[in-house]
Tab-separated table of C-alpha atoms and ligand atoms in Angstrom:
chain	number	residue	atom	x	y	z
A	1	MET	CA	50.135	113.690	-54.098
A	2	LYS	CA	50.368	109.990	-53.197
A	3	ASN	CA	53.472	109.430	-51.251
A	4	VAL	CA	55.808	106.961	-52.919
A	5	TYR	CA	57.296	105.983	-49.614
A	6	SER	CA	54.029	104.664	-48.812
A	7	ASN	CA	55.216	101.754	-46.079
A	8	ILE	CA	57.793	103.774	-44.333
A	9	TYR	CA	56.548	105.288	-40.781
A	10	THR	CA	57.822	107.509	-38.271
A	11	PHE	CA	57.987	105.650	-34.861
A	12	ASN	CA	55.384	106.373	-32.387
A	13	LYS	CA	53.107	104.464	-29.986
A	14	LYS	CA	50.730	103.748	-32.777
A	15	ILE	CA	53.373	102.068	-34.955
A	16	LEU	CA	54.910	100.370	-32.125
A	17	LYS	CA	51.600	98.731	-31.601
A	18	LYS	CA	51.152	98.149	-35.376
A	19	THR	CA	54.620	96.670	-35.712
A	20	ILE	CA	53.971	94.274	-32.685
A	21	LYS	CA	50.785	93.121	-34.358
A	22	TYR	CA	52.495	92.416	-37.477
A	23	LEU	CA	55.352	90.372	-35.818
A	24	TYR	CA	52.625	88.285	-33.731
A	25	GLU	CA	50.881	87.534	-37.086
A	26	GLY	CA	54.058	86.186	-38.420
A	27	ASN	CA	54.691	89.142	-40.944
A	28	ILE	CA	58.073	90.812	-41.723
A	29	VAL	CA	58.853	94.217	-41.089
A	30	GLY	CA	61.781	96.546	-41.697
A	31	LEU	CA	63.499	98.009	-38.611
A	32	PRO	CA	66.371	100.109	-37.942
A	33	THR	CA	69.340	99.264	-35.889
A	34	GLU	CA	72.491	101.186	-34.598
A	35	THR	CA	74.521	99.265	-37.412
A	36	VAL	CA	72.198	98.709	-40.594
A	37	TYR	CA	68.663	98.327	-41.262
A	38	GLY	CA	67.128	94.703	-40.536
A	39	ILE	CA	64.033	92.737	-41.743
A	40	ALA	CA	62.813	91.137	-38.504
A	41	ALA	CA	60.452	88.064	-38.150
A	42	ASN	CA	59.547	86.022	-35.056
A	43	ALA	CA	62.551	83.644	-34.616
A	44	TYR	CA	60.350	81.073	-33.072
A	45	SER	CA	58.124	80.662	-36.089
A	46	GLN	CA	59.414	78.549	-39.063
A	47	LYS	CA	56.896	79.940	-41.270
A	48	ALA	CA	57.825	83.470	-40.606
A	49	VAL	CA	61.413	82.952	-40.943
A	50	MET	CA	60.865	81.625	-44.130
A	51	LYS	CA	59.304	84.937	-45.530
A	52	ILE	CA	62.846	86.233	-44.986
A	53	PHE	CA	64.844	83.818	-47.026
A	54	LYS	CA	62.112	84.321	-49.970
A	55	ILE	CA	62.237	87.974	-49.840
A	56	LYS	CA	66.110	88.371	-49.829
A	57	GLY	CA	66.577	85.393	-51.966
A	58	ARG	CA	68.965	84.105	-49.323
A	59	PRO	CA	70.599	80.810	-49.459
A	60	VAL	CA	68.712	78.503	-46.832
A	61	LYS	CA	72.257	77.449	-45.714
A	62	ASN	CA	72.941	81.027	-44.529
A	63	PRO	CA	71.795	81.409	-40.906
A	64	LEU	CA	70.529	84.332	-39.443
A	65	ILE	CA	71.144	86.439	-36.165
A	66	ILE	CA	68.532	86.405	-33.491
A	67	HIS	CA	67.888	89.654	-31.546
A	68	TYR	CA	66.959	90.085	-27.870
A	69	HIS	CA	66.198	92.916	-25.605
A	70	ASN	CA	68.608	91.563	-23.067
A	71	ILE	CA	70.305	88.572	-21.330
A	72	ASP	CA	67.074	87.531	-19.086
A	73	ASN	CA	65.175	87.004	-22.264
A	74	LEU	CA	67.545	84.372	-23.550
A	75	LYS	CA	65.525	81.774	-21.771
A	76	ASP	CA	66.847	78.291	-22.974
A	77	ASP	CA	67.751	79.246	-26.506
A	78	VAL	CA	71.278	79.102	-25.786
A	79	ILE	CA	74.230	78.141	-23.860
A	80	ILE	CA	75.877	80.953	-22.236
A	81	ASN	CA	79.530	80.931	-21.057
A	82	GLU	CA	82.026	83.036	-19.130
A	83	ASN	CA	83.388	84.844	-22.434
A	84	PHE	CA	79.932	85.764	-23.411
A	85	ILE	CA	79.078	87.211	-20.067
A	86	LYS	CA	82.355	89.132	-19.990
A	87	LEU	CA	81.842	90.824	-23.623
A	88	TYR	CA	77.990	91.289	-22.832
A	89	LYS	CA	78.776	93.371	-19.759
A	90	LYS	CA	81.223	95.366	-21.656
A	91	PHE	CA	79.334	96.034	-25.069
A	92	CYS	CA	75.631	95.388	-24.845
A	93	PRO	CA	73.214	96.293	-25.933
A	94	GLY	CA	75.768	97.196	-29.084
A	95	PRO	CA	76.895	96.352	-32.339
A	96	ILE	CA	78.246	92.784	-31.577
A	97	THR	CA	76.896	89.497	-32.084
A	98	PHE	CA	77.929	86.263	-30.406
A	99	VAL	CA	77.929	82.687	-31.858
A	100	LEU	CA	77.137	80.127	-28.948
A	101	LYS	CA	75.951	76.621	-28.659
A	102	LYS	CA	72.270	76.189	-29.312
A	103	ASN	CA	70.427	74.668	-26.083
A	104	LYS	CA	68.613	71.389	-26.968
A	105	LYS	CA	65.571	73.080	-25.433
A	106	SER	CA	65.881	76.046	-27.749
A	107	LYS	CA	62.535	77.380	-29.141
A	108	ILE	CA	64.551	79.093	-32.072
A	109	CYS	CA	63.295	77.217	-35.370
A	110	SER	CA	65.805	75.216	-37.173
A	111	LYS	CA	65.609	77.296	-40.523
A	112	ALA	CA	66.650	80.296	-38.599
A	113	THR	CA	69.747	78.696	-37.633
A	114	ALA	CA	70.100	76.739	-41.119
A	115	ASN	CA	69.968	73.462	-39.292
A	116	LEU	CA	73.297	74.284	-37.171
A	117	ASN	CA	74.035	73.263	-33.675
A	118	THR	CA	74.887	76.904	-32.891
A	119	VAL	CA	73.108	80.436	-32.674
A	120	ALA	CA	74.304	83.907	-33.433
A	121	ILE	CA	72.682	86.238	-30.859
A	122	ARG	CA	72.795	90.294	-30.739
A	123	PHE	CA	71.474	92.889	-28.401
A	124	PRO	CA	70.889	96.012	-30.653
A	125	SER	CA	71.335	99.310	-29.150
A	126	HIS	CA	68.868	101.480	-31.366
A	127	LYS	CA	66.075	102.534	-29.170
A	128	VAL	CA	63.401	101.819	-31.798
A	129	VAL	CA	64.597	98.308	-31.989
A	130	ARG	CA	64.860	97.877	-28.296
A	131	SER	CA	61.211	99.289	-27.547
A	132	ILE	CA	59.930	96.751	-30.235
A	133	LEU	CA	62.009	93.895	-28.413
A	134	LYS	CA	60.761	94.936	-24.895
A	135	HIS	CA	57.214	94.499	-25.993
A	136	ILE	CA	57.064	90.958	-27.494
A	137	ASP	CA	57.746	87.481	-25.860
A	138	PHE	CA	59.887	86.221	-28.585
A	139	PRO	CA	63.235	87.189	-30.335
A	140	VAL	CA	63.636	88.232	-33.810
A	141	ALA	CA	65.409	86.920	-36.750
A	142	MET	CA	66.864	90.208	-38.497
A	143	PRO	CA	69.462	89.810	-41.400
A	144	SER	CA	70.360	93.286	-43.289
A	145	ALA	CA	67.503	94.624	-45.250
A	146	ASN	CA	68.879	94.053	-48.677
A	147	ILE	CA	68.436	91.303	-51.431
A	148	SER	CA	70.986	88.746	-50.848
A	149	SER	CA	74.615	90.049	-51.711
A	150	SER	CA	73.776	93.622	-52.243
A	151	LEU	CA	74.583	96.533	-50.040
A	152	SER	CA	73.213	96.978	-46.437
A	153	PRO	CA	70.785	99.788	-46.102
A	154	ILE	CA	71.464	102.258	-43.557
A	155	SER	CA	68.105	104.265	-43.945
A	156	SER	CA	64.388	103.555	-44.027
A	157	TYR	CA	64.522	104.998	-47.991
A	158	ASP	CA	67.357	102.305	-48.784
A	159	VAL	CA	65.019	99.487	-47.380
A	160	PHE	CA	62.331	100.771	-49.561
A	161	GLU	CA	64.762	100.627	-52.538
A	162	GLU	CA	65.551	97.194	-51.770
A	163	PHE	CA	61.929	95.732	-51.486
A	164	LYS	CA	59.489	98.453	-52.313
A	165	ASN	CA	56.024	97.627	-51.023
A	166	LYS	CA	56.798	94.061	-50.461
A	167	LEU	CA	57.239	94.833	-46.829
A	168	LYS	CA	54.028	95.650	-45.075
A	169	LEU	CA	55.889	98.514	-42.987
A	170	ILE	CA	59.330	99.931	-42.542
A	171	VAL	CA	59.789	102.170	-39.274
A	172	ASN	CA	62.105	105.181	-40.110
A	173	GLY	CA	64.488	105.400	-37.004
A	174	GLY	CA	67.192	107.807	-39.089
A	175	LYS	CA	70.392	107.171	-40.413
A	176	SER	CA	72.046	104.236	-38.741
A	177	LYS	CA	74.890	105.537	-36.801
A	178	ILE	CA	77.664	103.068	-37.165
A	179	GLY	CA	76.806	102.172	-40.804
A	180	ILE	CA	78.354	98.720	-41.108
A	181	GLU	CA	77.222	95.418	-39.857
A	182	SER	CA	77.784	94.298	-36.207
A	183	THR	CA	81.040	92.292	-35.332
A	184	VAL	CA	80.542	88.683	-35.211
A	185	ILE	CA	82.533	86.759	-32.741
A	186	ASP	CA	82.327	82.752	-32.183
A	187	LEU	CA	82.131	81.729	-28.652
A	188	SER	CA	81.120	78.482	-29.027
A	189	GLY	CA	84.655	77.234	-28.657
A	190	LYS	CA	87.928	79.011	-28.530
A	191	PRO	CA	86.985	82.859	-29.337
A	192	LYS	CA	87.268	83.759	-33.013
A	193	ILE	CA	86.286	86.836	-34.968
A	194	LEU	CA	83.984	85.688	-37.793
A	195	ARG	CA	83.180	89.235	-39.228
A	196	PRO	CA	85.172	92.282	-38.202
A	197	GLY	CA	83.301	95.378	-37.113
A	198	ILE	CA	83.394	98.529	-35.267
A	199	ILE	CA	84.198	96.572	-31.828
A	200	GLY	CA	87.544	95.288	-33.132
A	201	ALA	CA	89.925	92.806	-31.709
A	202	ASN	CA	91.781	95.462	-29.764
A	203	GLU	CA	88.936	96.076	-27.745
A	204	MET	CA	88.131	92.670	-27.023
A	205	LYS	CA	91.491	90.998	-26.216
A	206	ASN	CA	91.990	92.720	-22.941
A	207	ILE	CA	88.649	91.178	-21.819
A	208	ILE	CA	88.894	87.686	-23.461
A	209	LYS	CA	91.542	85.305	-25.008
A	210	LEU	CA	91.459	85.942	-28.796
A	211	ASN	CA	92.522	83.830	-31.512
A	212	LEU	CA	93.440	86.171	-34.311
A	213	SER	CA	93.963	83.463	-37.167
A	214	LYS	CA	91.805	84.736	-40.056
A	215	GLU	CA	91.918	81.504	-41.953
A	216	ILE	CA	90.209	79.020	-39.719
A	217	SER	CA	87.489	81.648	-38.726
A	218	LYS	CA	86.701	82.351	-42.600
A	219	LEU	CA	85.217	79.020	-42.950
A	220	LYS	CA	83.031	78.952	-39.916
A	221	SER	CA	80.396	81.921	-41.006
A	222	PRO	CA	78.225	80.322	-43.786
A	223	GLY	CA	77.376	83.636	-45.197
A	224	MET	CA	80.889	85.096	-45.669
A	225	LEU	CA	82.180	82.840	-48.070
A	226	LYS	CA	80.721	84.306	-51.330
A	227	LYS	CA	80.518	87.555	-52.997
A	228	HIS	CA	78.808	90.065	-50.650
A	229	TYR	CA	78.136	93.871	-49.801
A	230	SER	CA	78.254	94.481	-53.520
A	231	PRO	CA	77.088	97.567	-55.062
A	232	GLY	CA	76.215	95.768	-58.602
A	233	ILE	CA	79.390	97.624	-60.360
A	234	PRO	CA	82.836	96.501	-60.442
A	235	ILE	CA	85.058	97.923	-57.568
A	236	ILE	CA	88.857	97.949	-57.646
A	237	MET	CA	90.864	98.379	-54.464
A	238	ASN	CA	93.931	100.157	-53.543
A	239	LYS	CA	94.009	102.170	-56.742
A	240	LYS	CA	93.642	105.642	-58.206
A	241	SER	CA	91.947	105.934	-61.553
A	242	LEU	CA	93.013	108.854	-63.581
A	243	ASN	CA	89.690	108.414	-65.763
A	244	PRO	CA	87.168	111.090	-64.235
A	245	LYS	CA	84.540	108.996	-65.728
A	246	PHE	CA	85.114	106.537	-62.833
A	247	ALA	CA	83.822	107.114	-59.006
A	248	GLN	CA	87.382	107.524	-56.919
A	249	ILE	CA	86.651	106.782	-53.346
A	250	VAL	CA	89.229	108.502	-50.904
A	251	ILE	CA	89.812	109.060	-47.253
A	252	GLY	CA	91.760	111.996	-45.569
A	253	LYS	CA	92.338	115.748	-46.166
A	254	LYS	CA	95.048	115.448	-48.849
A	255	TYR	CA	92.444	114.627	-51.577
A	256	GLY	CA	90.878	118.041	-53.208
A	257	ILE	CA	87.472	118.606	-54.454
A	258	ARG	CA	86.370	116.935	-57.578
A	259	LYS	CA	82.988	115.957	-59.364
A	260	ASN	CA	84.262	112.083	-59.090
A	261	TYR	CA	85.724	112.012	-55.730
A	262	PHE	CA	84.037	110.653	-52.667
A	263	ASN	CA	85.706	111.316	-49.599
A	264	LEU	CA	84.539	109.001	-46.654
A	265	SER	CA	86.115	110.991	-43.925
A	266	LYS	CA	88.143	114.340	-44.662
A	267	LYS	CA	89.622	114.212	-41.144
A	268	GLY	CA	90.865	110.803	-41.963
A	269	ASP	CA	88.551	109.331	-39.143
A	270	LEU	CA	88.017	105.445	-39.852
A	271	LYS	CA	84.979	105.110	-37.725
A	272	GLU	CA	83.313	108.207	-40.014
A	273	ALA	CA	84.549	106.249	-42.997
A	274	ALA	CA	82.821	103.085	-42.091
A	275	SER	CA	79.613	104.986	-41.379
A	276	ASN	CA	79.724	106.650	-44.911
A	277	LEU	CA	80.984	103.506	-46.697
A	278	TYR	CA	77.510	101.904	-48.092
A	279	MET	CA	75.721	105.278	-48.174
A	280	THR	CA	78.402	106.462	-50.531
A	281	MET	CA	78.687	103.421	-52.643
A	282	ARG	CA	74.823	103.708	-53.140
A	283	LYS	CA	75.028	107.236	-54.085
A	284	ILE	CA	77.804	106.566	-56.721
A	285	LYS	CA	75.464	103.981	-58.222
A	286	LYS	CA	72.637	106.062	-58.431
A	287	LEU	CA	74.754	108.606	-60.222
A	288	GLY	CA	75.295	106.257	-62.762
A	289	TYR	CA	79.292	105.426	-62.415
A	290	LYS	CA	80.242	102.184	-64.168
A	291	LYS	CA	83.068	101.528	-61.753
A	292	ILE	CA	84.723	102.583	-58.452
A	293	TYR	CA	88.121	102.779	-57.536
A	294	ILE	CA	89.260	102.897	-53.932
A	295	THR	CA	92.508	104.423	-52.382
A	296	LYS	CA	94.324	102.290	-49.950
A	297	ILE	CA	92.448	102.222	-46.754
A	298	PRO	CA	94.495	101.573	-43.413
A	299	ASN	CA	94.064	98.223	-42.211
A	300	PHE	CA	93.554	98.783	-38.569
A	301	GLY	CA	90.821	99.613	-36.187
A	302	PRO	CA	87.601	100.234	-38.121
A	303	GLY	CA	89.825	99.937	-41.421
A	304	VAL	CA	89.756	96.505	-40.727
A	305	ALA	CA	86.037	95.946	-41.135
A	306	ILE	CA	85.986	98.702	-44.237
A	307	ASN	CA	88.606	96.329	-46.096
A	308	ASP	CA	86.725	93.240	-45.210
A	309	ARG	CA	83.507	94.733	-46.899
A	310	LEU	CA	85.488	95.857	-49.823
A	311	LYS	CA	87.222	92.977	-50.492
A	312	ARG	CA	84.094	90.893	-50.503
A	313	ALA	CA	82.437	93.516	-52.574
A	314	SER	CA	85.013	93.696	-55.075
A	315	LYS	CA	84.877	89.820	-55.654
B	1	TXA	O1	74.631	94.523	-37.698
B	1	TXA	C1	74.224	93.289	-38.070
B	1	TXA	O2	74.448	92.396	-37.734
B	1	TXA	C2	72.824	93.312	-38.895
B	1	TXA	C3	71.753	93.948	-37.943
B	1	TXA	C4	70.266	94.233	-38.875
B	1	TXA	O3	71.330	93.588	-36.944
B	1	TXA	N1	72.523	92.007	-39.494
B	1	TXA	C5	73.143	91.494	-40.248
B	1	TXA	O4	72.783	90.000	-40.439
B	1	TXA	O5	74.136	91.569	-40.498
B	1	TXA	P1	73.062	89.305	-41.934
B	1	TXA	O6	72.191	88.093	-41.821
B	1	TXA	O7	73.154	90.329	-42.651
B	1	TXA	O8	74.623	88.634	-41.486
B	1	TXA	C6	74.704	87.700	-40.359
B	1	TXA	C7	76.052	87.100	-40.760
B	1	TXA	C8	76.223	86.148	-41.741
B	1	TXA	O9	77.475	86.302	-42.330
B	1	TXA	C9	75.882	84.621	-40.992
B	1	TXA	O10	76.323	83.770	-41.880
B	1	TXA	C10	76.229	84.708	-39.897
B	1	TXA	O11	76.121	86.026	-39.309
B	1	TXA	N2	75.896	83.709	-38.899
B	1	TXA	C11	74.618	83.726	-38.538
B	1	TXA	N3	74.464	82.597	-37.658
B	1	TXA	C12	75.556	81.931	-37.552
B	1	TXA	C13	76.385	80.867	-36.692
B	1	TXA	N4	75.154	80.109	-35.951
B	1	TXA	N5	77.585	80.634	-37.114
B	1	TXA	C14	78.305	81.437	-37.723
B	1	TXA	N6	77.902	82.477	-38.372
B	1	TXA	C15	76.418	82.885	-38.278
B	2	MG	MG1	73.531	90.807	-44.809
């Protein structure tokens, strides 16, 4: 029988070589990271980067994150500063993205950064993507591997569901452990969190000075304004439904087992809940539920990132 997932490959030396070859040829490939899966292309090639926007249906004014192996590979692409060095030393490689000023000499193509004078950069920790980045002499532009505005994928099968055979290759690197996208912090001026993630303000505020005003920061991340992270069915937040026909997402041990109940973490652990969020919403949709209700999720630590995604998904 022919395998339907014919473009999903287990990572090994042969696939490493193949992935590198495809990237050098200007193709896009699906790759695992510790946060969510991404689709990657050579960030120095305008032609390759345009393929990403096209396949995702992504508005061209929404810039991409540029991924590097380590700080020595930045070359002259961005202007680094002290805040960046401090956070890099503490959290990288890992689930955090830094917005920095673009260097005039930068080789990153203008489309990747939506013609802005800033660049978002990240150093993912997943060993598959790290070994690929180590073997190429350009960084990769890599958004989450989903059609624009829908749920981010956390497995190679999710990526297949989004793009089917339109990608030449999807590397299987297991389930993304973190399960939601990286924290985005703007360091091009006074530090501001643009997108909350697993690394929160509390972890960072002892290392750098942080402005926690949400209102200002919202406007600066171009992709964060509209509806996003949507499973394609209505989401109602902070509410319990009495109707068993609707899916009910809960968190904590006080909820018993019911067919329409989906517990993000029985222990009430917010990090675990975040890692199960997208997977659970995909499952609910596949089961054919027409609506999702979600009980209140505490708004601290990883709960801030969960509520941020849910709020955008419910728009
Ligand atoms: O965890 C992640 O960050 C994943 C994995 C694949 O690395 N990537 C990801 O990319 O979430 P994407 O494209 O889905 O989200 C990137 C976010 C968008 O909200 C975009 O607007 C913002 O980063 N961004 C990119 N460049 C920016 C810039 N120069 N200034 C402000 N925001 C920027
Ligand atoms: Mg995305």
